[in-house]
Short mmCIF file of C-alpha atoms in Angstrom, two decimals:
data_model
loop_
_atom_site.label_atom_id
_atom_site.label_comp_id
_atom_site.label_asym_id
_atom_site.label_seq_id
_atom_site.Cartn_x
_atom_site.Cartn_y
_atom_site.Cartn_z
CA UNK A 188 -28.93 -24.36 8.01
CA UNK A 189 -28.44 -21.05 7.29
CA UNK A 190 -24.92 -19.72 6.25
CA UNK A 191 -23.99 -16.47 6.75
CA UNK A 192 -22.40 -14.79 4.03
CA UNK A 193 -19.92 -12.91 5.99
CA UNK A 194 -18.53 -15.74 7.96
CA UNK A 195 -16.11 -16.68 5.05
CA UNK A 196 -15.29 -12.81 4.85
CA UNK A 197 -14.25 -12.91 8.74
CA UNK A 198 -12.06 -16.04 8.67
CA UNK A 199 -10.26 -14.92 5.35
CA UNK A 200 -9.48 -11.39 7.41
CA UNK A 201 -8.51 -13.47 10.62
CA UNK A 202 -6.47 -16.09 8.22
CA UNK A 203 -4.59 -13.48 7.00
CA UNK A 204 -3.67 -12.02 10.26
CA UNK A 205 -1.67 -15.20 11.05
CA UNK A 206 1.73 -13.29 10.80
CA UNK A 207 0.05 -11.29 14.31
CA UNK A 208 -0.84 -13.71 15.69
CA UNK A 209 2.86 -15.67 15.35
CA UNK A 210 4.32 -12.17 16.57
CA UNK A 211 2.70 -12.92 20.38
CA UNK A 212 4.40 -15.31 20.72
CA UNK A 213 7.64 -14.16 19.36
CA UNK A 214 7.52 -10.60 21.17
CA UNK A 215 6.96 -8.92 17.97
CA UNK A 216 3.47 -7.45 18.94
CA UNK A 217 3.19 -7.88 22.73
CA UNK A 218 3.37 -3.94 23.64
CA UNK A 219 0.83 -1.45 23.62
CA UNK A 220 -0.02 0.08 20.32
CA UNK A 221 2.25 1.67 18.54
CA UNK A 222 5.15 0.51 20.90
CA UNK A 223 5.66 -2.59 19.11
CA UNK A 224 8.23 -3.27 16.41
CA UNK A 225 5.98 -2.71 13.21
CA UNK A 226 3.14 -0.43 14.47
CA UNK A 227 5.35 2.61 14.64
CA UNK A 228 7.01 1.57 17.71
CA UNK A 229 10.75 1.09 16.47
CA UNK A 230 11.96 4.78 15.15
CA UNK A 231 13.54 2.61 12.19
CA UNK A 232 10.66 1.29 11.18
CA UNK A 233 8.02 4.45 10.62
CA UNK A 234 7.14 7.87 8.82
CA UNK A 235 8.78 10.66 9.27
CA UNK A 236 7.70 14.89 8.18
CA UNK A 237 10.18 16.90 5.85
CA UNK A 238 11.25 20.51 5.87
CA UNK A 239 8.33 20.86 3.71
CA UNK A 240 5.71 19.11 4.58
CA UNK A 241 6.51 16.10 2.46
CA UNK A 242 6.74 12.46 4.00
CA UNK A 243 8.93 9.89 3.94
CA UNK A 244 8.53 6.04 4.38
CA UNK A 245 11.12 4.07 6.52
CA UNK A 246 11.98 0.38 6.51
CA UNK A 247 15.63 -0.22 7.69
CA UNK A 248 15.29 -3.06 9.52
CA UNK A 249 17.95 -5.08 9.13
CA UNK A 250 21.03 -4.31 10.42
CA UNK A 251 22.61 -3.61 7.70
CA UNK A 252 20.44 -1.11 6.53
CA UNK A 253 19.64 -0.03 9.28
CA UNK A 254 23.97 1.21 9.07
CA UNK A 255 22.57 2.74 6.07
CA UNK A 256 19.82 4.80 7.19
CA UNK A 257 22.65 6.17 9.74
CA UNK A 258 25.13 7.03 7.23
CA UNK A 259 22.47 9.59 5.40
CA UNK A 260 21.14 11.23 8.93
CA UNK A 261 24.95 11.57 9.48
CA UNK A 262 24.61 9.75 12.56
CA UNK A 263 27.40 7.41 14.05
CA UNK A 264 26.53 4.75 15.39
CA UNK A 265 29.22 4.50 18.34
CA UNK A 266 27.23 7.08 19.93
CA UNK A 267 23.81 6.06 19.58
CA UNK A 268 21.76 3.14 21.60
CA UNK A 269 21.62 -0.32 19.78
CA UNK A 270 19.07 -0.25 17.35
CA UNK A 271 16.82 -3.38 19.28
CA UNK A 272 16.70 -1.41 22.84
CA UNK A 273 13.44 -1.05 22.98
CA UNK A 274 13.34 1.34 26.18
CA UNK A 275 15.72 3.86 23.43
CA UNK A 276 13.82 4.17 20.73
CA UNK A 277 11.09 6.66 21.73
CA UNK A 278 14.80 9.28 22.36
CA UNK A 279 15.84 7.18 18.78
CA UNK A 280 12.53 8.42 17.17
CA UNK A 281 12.56 11.94 18.17
CA UNK A 282 16.43 12.18 17.06
CA UNK A 283 14.96 11.25 13.67
CA UNK A 284 12.49 13.18 13.85
CA UNK A 285 14.56 16.43 14.01
CA UNK A 286 16.83 15.42 11.47
CA UNK A 287 14.08 13.91 8.46
CA UNK A 288 12.88 17.16 9.53
CA UNK A 289 15.64 19.48 8.34
CA UNK A 290 15.92 18.99 5.15
CA UNK A 291 13.28 18.87 2.21
CA UNK A 292 12.47 15.50 0.29
CA UNK A 293 13.82 16.05 -2.10
CA UNK A 294 17.53 16.55 -0.60
CA UNK A 295 16.41 13.38 1.48
CA UNK A 296 16.00 11.31 -1.87
CA UNK A 297 19.32 12.63 -3.45
CA UNK A 298 20.91 11.90 -0.38
CA UNK A 299 19.16 7.78 -0.12
CA UNK A 300 19.21 7.27 -4.12
CA UNK A 301 21.58 4.45 -4.67
CA UNK A 302 21.96 2.90 -1.03
CA UNK A 303 19.94 0.03 0.58
CA UNK A 304 18.66 2.19 3.46
CA UNK A 305 15.09 2.16 2.88
CA UNK A 306 13.72 5.61 2.61
CA UNK A 307 11.49 5.56 -0.11
CA UNK A 308 8.96 9.42 -0.44
CA UNK A 309 5.40 9.10 0.99
CA UNK A 310 3.55 9.71 -2.39
CA UNK A 311 -0.08 11.47 -3.15
CA UNK A 312 -2.49 9.91 -5.76
CA UNK A 313 -1.30 12.18 -8.40
CA UNK A 314 1.99 11.32 -7.76
CA UNK A 315 2.69 7.60 -8.05
CA UNK A 316 1.97 7.19 -10.89
CA UNK A 317 5.21 9.39 -12.27
CA UNK A 318 7.60 8.30 -9.96
CA UNK A 319 10.71 7.14 -12.00
CA UNK A 320 10.71 3.44 -10.44
CA UNK A 321 6.63 2.90 -12.02
CA UNK A 322 6.99 4.89 -14.77
CA UNK A 323 9.94 2.38 -15.77
CA UNK A 324 7.92 -0.71 -14.93
CA UNK A 325 4.58 0.36 -16.57
CA UNK A 326 3.03 0.38 -13.15
CA UNK A 327 -0.05 2.28 -13.81
CA UNK A 328 -2.23 2.89 -17.26
CA UNK A 329 -5.45 4.39 -18.10
CA UNK A 330 -8.25 2.79 -19.91
CA UNK A 331 -10.25 4.32 -22.84
CA UNK A 332 -11.81 7.09 -20.70
CA UNK A 333 -8.46 8.42 -19.18
CA UNK A 334 -9.20 6.93 -15.72
CA UNK A 335 -5.77 5.26 -13.71
CA UNK A 336 -5.12 2.42 -12.85
CA UNK A 337 -2.43 -0.14 -11.18
CA UNK A 338 -1.68 -2.57 -13.87
CA UNK A 339 -2.31 -6.29 -13.20
CA UNK A 340 0.87 -7.73 -11.63
CA UNK A 341 2.65 -10.11 -11.10
CA UNK A 342 4.51 -8.65 -14.88
CA UNK A 343 4.64 -12.55 -16.59
CA UNK A 344 7.20 -12.74 -19.49
CA UNK A 345 5.37 -14.96 -21.53
CA UNK A 346 2.09 -15.41 -20.29
CA UNK A 347 1.60 -11.54 -19.27
CA UNK A 348 -1.63 -10.02 -18.00
CA UNK A 349 -3.46 -8.29 -21.01
CA UNK A 350 -6.06 -5.72 -18.90
CA UNK A 351 -9.09 -4.94 -20.44
CA UNK A 352 -8.71 -1.00 -21.11
CA UNK A 353 -12.67 0.07 -21.81
CA UNK A 354 -14.24 2.37 -18.89
CA UNK A 355 -15.96 0.34 -16.22
CA UNK A 356 -19.54 -0.05 -16.80
CA UNK A 357 -22.21 1.24 -15.37
CA UNK A 358 -24.52 0.31 -13.22
CA UNK A 359 -27.20 -1.67 -14.58
CA UNK A 360 -25.23 -1.54 -18.64
CA UNK A 361 -26.07 -5.02 -18.53
CA UNK A 362 -28.74 -6.67 -16.66
CA UNK A 363 -30.91 -7.64 -19.89
CA UNK A 364 -27.65 -9.42 -21.06
CA UNK A 365 -26.87 -11.28 -17.94
CA UNK A 366 -30.74 -12.44 -17.84
CA UNK A 367 -30.69 -13.37 -21.01
CA UNK A 368 -27.68 -15.40 -20.64
CA UNK A 369 -29.24 -16.99 -17.15
CA UNK A 370 -32.22 -18.15 -19.77
CA UNK A 371 -35.08 -16.02 -18.64
CA UNK A 372 -37.22 -14.92 -22.03
CA UNK A 373 -37.74 -11.12 -22.91
CA UNK A 374 -41.57 -11.10 -21.50
CA UNK A 375 -39.96 -12.21 -18.22
CA UNK A 376 -36.96 -9.95 -18.43
CA UNK A 377 -40.03 -6.97 -19.57
CA UNK A 378 -41.83 -7.49 -16.21
CA UNK A 379 -39.05 -7.19 -13.86
CA UNK A 380 -37.72 -3.96 -15.64
CA UNK A 381 -41.35 -2.68 -15.04
CA UNK A 382 -42.27 -4.00 -11.48
CA UNK A 383 -38.56 -2.55 -10.36
CA UNK A 384 -36.85 -5.97 -9.48
CA UNK A 385 -33.88 -5.67 -11.57
CA UNK A 386 -32.21 -1.79 -12.72
CA UNK A 387 -31.58 -1.66 -16.80
CA UNK A 388 -29.22 2.04 -17.28
CA UNK A 389 -28.19 0.49 -21.29
CA UNK A 390 -25.52 2.95 -22.93
CA UNK A 391 -25.87 4.00 -26.12
CA UNK A 392 -22.82 3.97 -28.37
CA UNK A 393 -20.78 7.77 -28.64
CA UNK A 394 -20.44 8.23 -31.89
#
């Protein structure tokens, strides 16, 4: 019997998409691409460009969050279509696009700071670790080579994960040690290295 190593990956990917299959039946994802609740179809669940060329992410799906979003945008809900009126979403999205484009990202962050409008900045890799929330939580760390990486999560108080701060190993750095652990003799390992079956790139200590 042949076992395809890709099959578990395909099945795993399919299973993680269970929410999408359920959404088809619930009416959340039964429209063309870009017109659904969570794929940028809804004006209150999308990203918007600001005056300075930066972006903001908006995820104000619940009614109470949507009210805070409209308040920050200085829009009167009584003068707008209902939030879940799908046919009016293109018009609302155009209105939101124009509003967000009228101020810089920093301006909008000051407006929405401390609110539940679900408006957050879209950050670059260089910016993400310096964001106040991530700094306070210590969400990013650096290894011994100064390379930045996300801190292991979740952060548990009694049994916190202890990340390895050593640099990532080079390809073939531990070839000999691994083969020895599996019971290969030095002679067998030398033959594999000489024939190119395995690769060894032992890293010398930097003194």
